[in-house]
mmCIF file of C-alpha atoms in Angstrom:
data_model
loop_
_atom_site.group_PDB
_atom_site.id
_atom_site.type_symbol
_atom_site.label_atom_id
_atom_site.label_comp_id
_atom_site.label_asym_id
_atom_site.label_seq_id
_atom_site.Cartn_x
_atom_site.Cartn_y
_atom_site.Cartn_z
ATOM 1 C CA MET A 782 131.191 151.914 107.713
ATOM 2 C CA MET A 783 130.210 150.198 110.937
ATOM 3 C CA HIS A 784 126.670 148.898 111.256
ATOM 4 C CA GLN A 785 124.204 151.074 113.153
ATOM 5 C CA ASN A 786 121.232 149.306 114.732
ATOM 6 C CA PRO A 787 117.742 150.677 114.106
ATOM 7 C CA SER A 788 116.506 153.145 116.743
ATOM 8 C CA ASP A 789 114.369 152.095 119.719
ATOM 9 C CA ALA A 790 111.285 153.297 117.832
ATOM 10 C CA GLU A 791 112.236 151.295 114.735
ATOM 11 C CA ARG A 792 112.905 148.143 116.778
ATOM 12 C CA ARG A 793 109.573 148.632 118.593
ATOM 13 C CA GLU A 794 107.831 148.793 115.190
ATOM 14 C CA ILE A 795 109.672 145.651 113.989
ATOM 15 C CA LEU A 796 108.619 143.723 117.085
ATOM 16 C CA SER A 797 105.064 145.094 117.079
ATOM 17 C CA SER A 798 104.378 144.228 113.441
ATOM 18 C CA ALA A 799 106.176 140.863 113.297
ATOM 19 C CA ARG A 800 104.302 137.574 113.704
ATOM 20 C CA ASN A 801 106.713 134.854 112.483
ATOM 21 C CA ILE A 802 110.214 134.386 113.886
ATOM 22 C CA ALA A 803 112.587 131.793 112.444
ATOM 23 C CA VAL A 804 115.095 130.913 115.172
ATOM 24 C CA VAL A 805 118.356 129.726 113.588
ATOM 25 C CA GLY A 806 120.400 127.566 115.941
ATOM 26 C CA LEU A 807 117.456 126.822 118.253
ATOM 27 C CA SER A 808 118.250 123.997 120.670
ATOM 28 C CA ASP A 809 115.739 121.462 121.987
ATOM 29 C CA ASN A 810 117.480 121.669 125.384
ATOM 30 C CA PRO A 811 115.360 123.811 127.769
ATOM 31 C CA GLU A 812 118.574 124.838 129.581
ATOM 32 C CA ARG A 813 119.992 126.584 126.486
ATOM 33 C CA THR A 814 119.573 130.329 125.989
ATOM 34 C CA SER A 815 118.136 129.868 122.483
ATOM 35 C CA TYR A 816 115.340 127.670 123.869
ATOM 36 C CA MET A 817 114.519 130.059 126.730
ATOM 37 C CA ILE A 818 114.401 133.110 124.452
ATOM 38 C CA ALA A 819 112.368 131.333 121.746
ATOM 39 C CA LYS A 820 109.887 130.166 124.411
ATOM 40 C CA ALA A 821 109.572 133.695 125.797
ATOM 41 C CA MET A 822 108.883 135.055 122.301
ATOM 42 C CA GLN A 823 106.380 132.259 121.657
ATOM 43 C CA ASP A 824 104.691 133.049 124.990
ATOM 44 C CA ALA A 825 104.506 136.709 123.865
ATOM 45 C CA GLY A 826 102.412 135.614 120.872
ATOM 46 C CA TYR A 827 104.922 135.048 118.072
ATOM 47 C CA ARG A 828 104.972 131.935 115.871
ATOM 48 C CA ILE A 829 108.364 130.247 116.187
ATOM 49 C CA PHE A 830 110.036 128.275 113.397
ATOM 50 C CA PRO A 831 112.941 126.191 114.770
ATOM 51 C CA VAL A 832 115.810 126.104 112.240
ATOM 52 C CA ASN A 833 118.524 123.591 113.060
ATOM 53 C CA PRO A 834 119.531 120.587 110.886
ATOM 54 C CA ASN A 835 120.351 118.615 114.052
ATOM 55 C CA LEU A 836 116.783 118.655 115.389
ATOM 56 C CA SER A 837 114.824 115.442 114.877
ATOM 57 C CA GLY A 838 111.499 116.313 116.500
ATOM 58 C CA PRO A 839 109.298 119.265 117.385
ATOM 59 C CA VAL A 840 110.676 122.048 119.583
ATOM 60 C CA LEU A 841 108.215 124.164 121.557
ATOM 61 C CA GLY A 842 105.478 122.290 119.698
ATOM 62 C CA GLU A 843 106.746 123.415 116.283
ATOM 63 C CA LYS A 844 108.142 121.313 113.424
ATOM 64 C CA PRO A 845 111.875 121.900 112.951
ATOM 65 C CA TYR A 846 113.450 122.913 109.648
ATOM 66 C CA ALA A 847 116.976 122.202 108.423
ATOM 67 C CA SER A 848 117.060 125.497 106.500
ATOM 68 C CA LEU A 849 115.199 128.793 106.216
ATOM 69 C CA LEU A 850 114.402 127.867 102.619
ATOM 70 C CA GLU A 851 112.181 124.978 103.800
ATOM 71 C CA ILE A 852 109.771 127.340 105.589
ATOM 72 C CA ASP A 853 106.786 127.966 103.327
ATOM 73 C CA GLU A 854 105.319 130.873 105.290
ATOM 74 C CA PRO A 855 106.451 134.516 105.389
ATOM 75 C CA ILE A 856 109.370 135.098 107.766
ATOM 76 C CA ASP A 857 109.292 138.444 109.531
ATOM 77 C CA ILE A 858 112.424 138.014 111.660
ATOM 78 C CA VAL A 859 115.356 135.614 111.412
ATOM 79 C CA ASP A 860 116.691 135.437 114.980
ATOM 80 C CA VAL A 861 120.238 134.042 114.916
ATOM 81 C CA PHE A 862 121.916 131.956 117.602
ATOM 82 C CA ARG A 863 125.120 131.040 115.748
ATOM 83 C CA ARG A 864 128.717 132.067 116.309
ATOM 84 C CA SER A 865 129.627 135.297 114.518
ATOM 85 C CA GLU A 866 131.830 133.529 111.979
ATOM 86 C CA HIS A 867 128.888 131.313 110.888
ATOM 87 C CA VAL A 868 126.398 134.116 110.204
ATOM 88 C CA MET A 869 127.123 134.863 106.520
ATOM 89 C CA PRO A 870 125.409 131.707 105.160
ATOM 90 C CA VAL A 871 122.410 132.509 107.385
ATOM 91 C CA ALA A 872 122.235 136.036 105.943
ATOM 92 C CA GLU A 873 122.361 134.622 102.402
ATOM 93 C CA GLU A 874 119.574 132.150 103.204
ATOM 94 C CA ALA A 875 117.497 134.861 104.896
ATOM 95 C CA VAL A 876 117.694 136.997 101.745
ATOM 96 C CA LYS A 877 116.715 134.023 99.526
ATOM 97 C CA ALA A 878 113.823 133.206 101.869
ATOM 98 C CA GLY A 879 112.510 136.783 101.616
ATOM 99 C CA ALA A 880 112.801 137.524 105.335
ATOM 100 C CA LYS A 881 112.377 141.134 106.420
ATOM 101 C CA VAL A 882 114.731 141.357 109.413
ATOM 102 C CA LEU A 883 118.038 139.701 110.317
ATOM 103 C CA TRP A 884 118.398 139.831 114.105
ATOM 104 C CA LEU A 885 121.749 138.732 115.554
ATOM 105 C CA GLN A 886 121.522 137.930 119.239
ATOM 106 C CA GLN A 887 123.642 139.582 121.902
ATOM 107 C CA GLY A 888 127.333 138.833 121.402
ATOM 108 C CA ILE A 889 126.937 138.053 117.682
ATOM 109 C CA VAL A 890 128.597 140.555 115.335
ATOM 110 C CA ASN A 891 129.275 140.079 111.625
ATOM 111 C CA GLU A 892 129.667 143.291 109.606
ATOM 112 C CA GLU A 893 129.915 141.429 106.272
ATOM 113 C CA ALA A 894 126.622 139.594 106.869
ATOM 114 C CA ALA A 895 124.952 142.830 108.040
ATOM 115 C CA ASP A 896 126.116 144.681 104.899
ATOM 116 C CA TYR A 897 124.953 141.824 102.665
ATOM 117 C CA ALA A 898 121.495 141.684 104.258
ATOM 118 C CA LYS A 899 121.087 145.490 104.128
ATOM 119 C CA LYS A 900 122.151 145.603 100.450
ATOM 120 C CA HIS A 901 119.356 143.086 99.772
ATOM 121 C CA GLY A 902 116.680 145.165 101.491
ATOM 122 C CA MET A 903 116.669 143.607 104.943
ATOM 123 C CA THR A 904 116.683 145.481 108.230
ATOM 124 C CA VAL A 905 119.546 144.318 110.460
ATOM 125 C CA VAL A 906 119.736 144.299 114.251
ATOM 126 C CA MET A 907 123.081 143.127 115.611
ATOM 127 C CA ASP A 908 124.385 142.259 119.083
ATOM 128 C CA ARG A 909 121.004 142.706 120.812
ATOM 129 C CA CYS A 910 118.774 140.224 122.621
ATOM 130 C CA ILE A 911 115.321 140.091 121.010
ATOM 131 C CA LYS A 912 113.694 139.091 124.329
ATOM 132 C CA VAL A 913 115.243 142.036 126.183
ATOM 133 C CA ASP A 914 114.264 144.470 123.424
ATOM 134 C CA HIS A 915 110.727 143.067 123.429
ATOM 135 C CA ALA A 916 110.461 143.491 127.202
ATOM 136 C CA LEU A 917 111.843 147.057 127.073
ATOM 137 C CA LEU A 918 110.111 148.331 123.950
ATOM 138 C CA VAL A 919 106.830 146.458 123.479
ATOM 139 C CA ARG A 920 105.466 145.467 126.879
#
């Protein structure tokens, strides 16, 4: 069965109750979409955890992590900026890290990863921009 995203009301509740967002694939380049969206979410009051093994220094003032499993604080949302075919290991890590929501950015679709995360109790949002949803549903 194809994945169905949570309703507008459910996504509003996710975004309203969340505080910590781990951004997988976050770039330190201000020109990249991942950076711009993470900054917008940070500016909206969320704590951002950059997750990218290629980062050597802070991004948006936050210490980077090579893996979700290195983050020692609760993760409300795992926001994914990786190609669709690279999402499954992120979903597995998100489950191990105890994250509540797996959010795949616009253009990212992986039914297997969505099924895996849902079977392990996570809420899954797929092929939607978290910044756009925040602007439409929360502001």
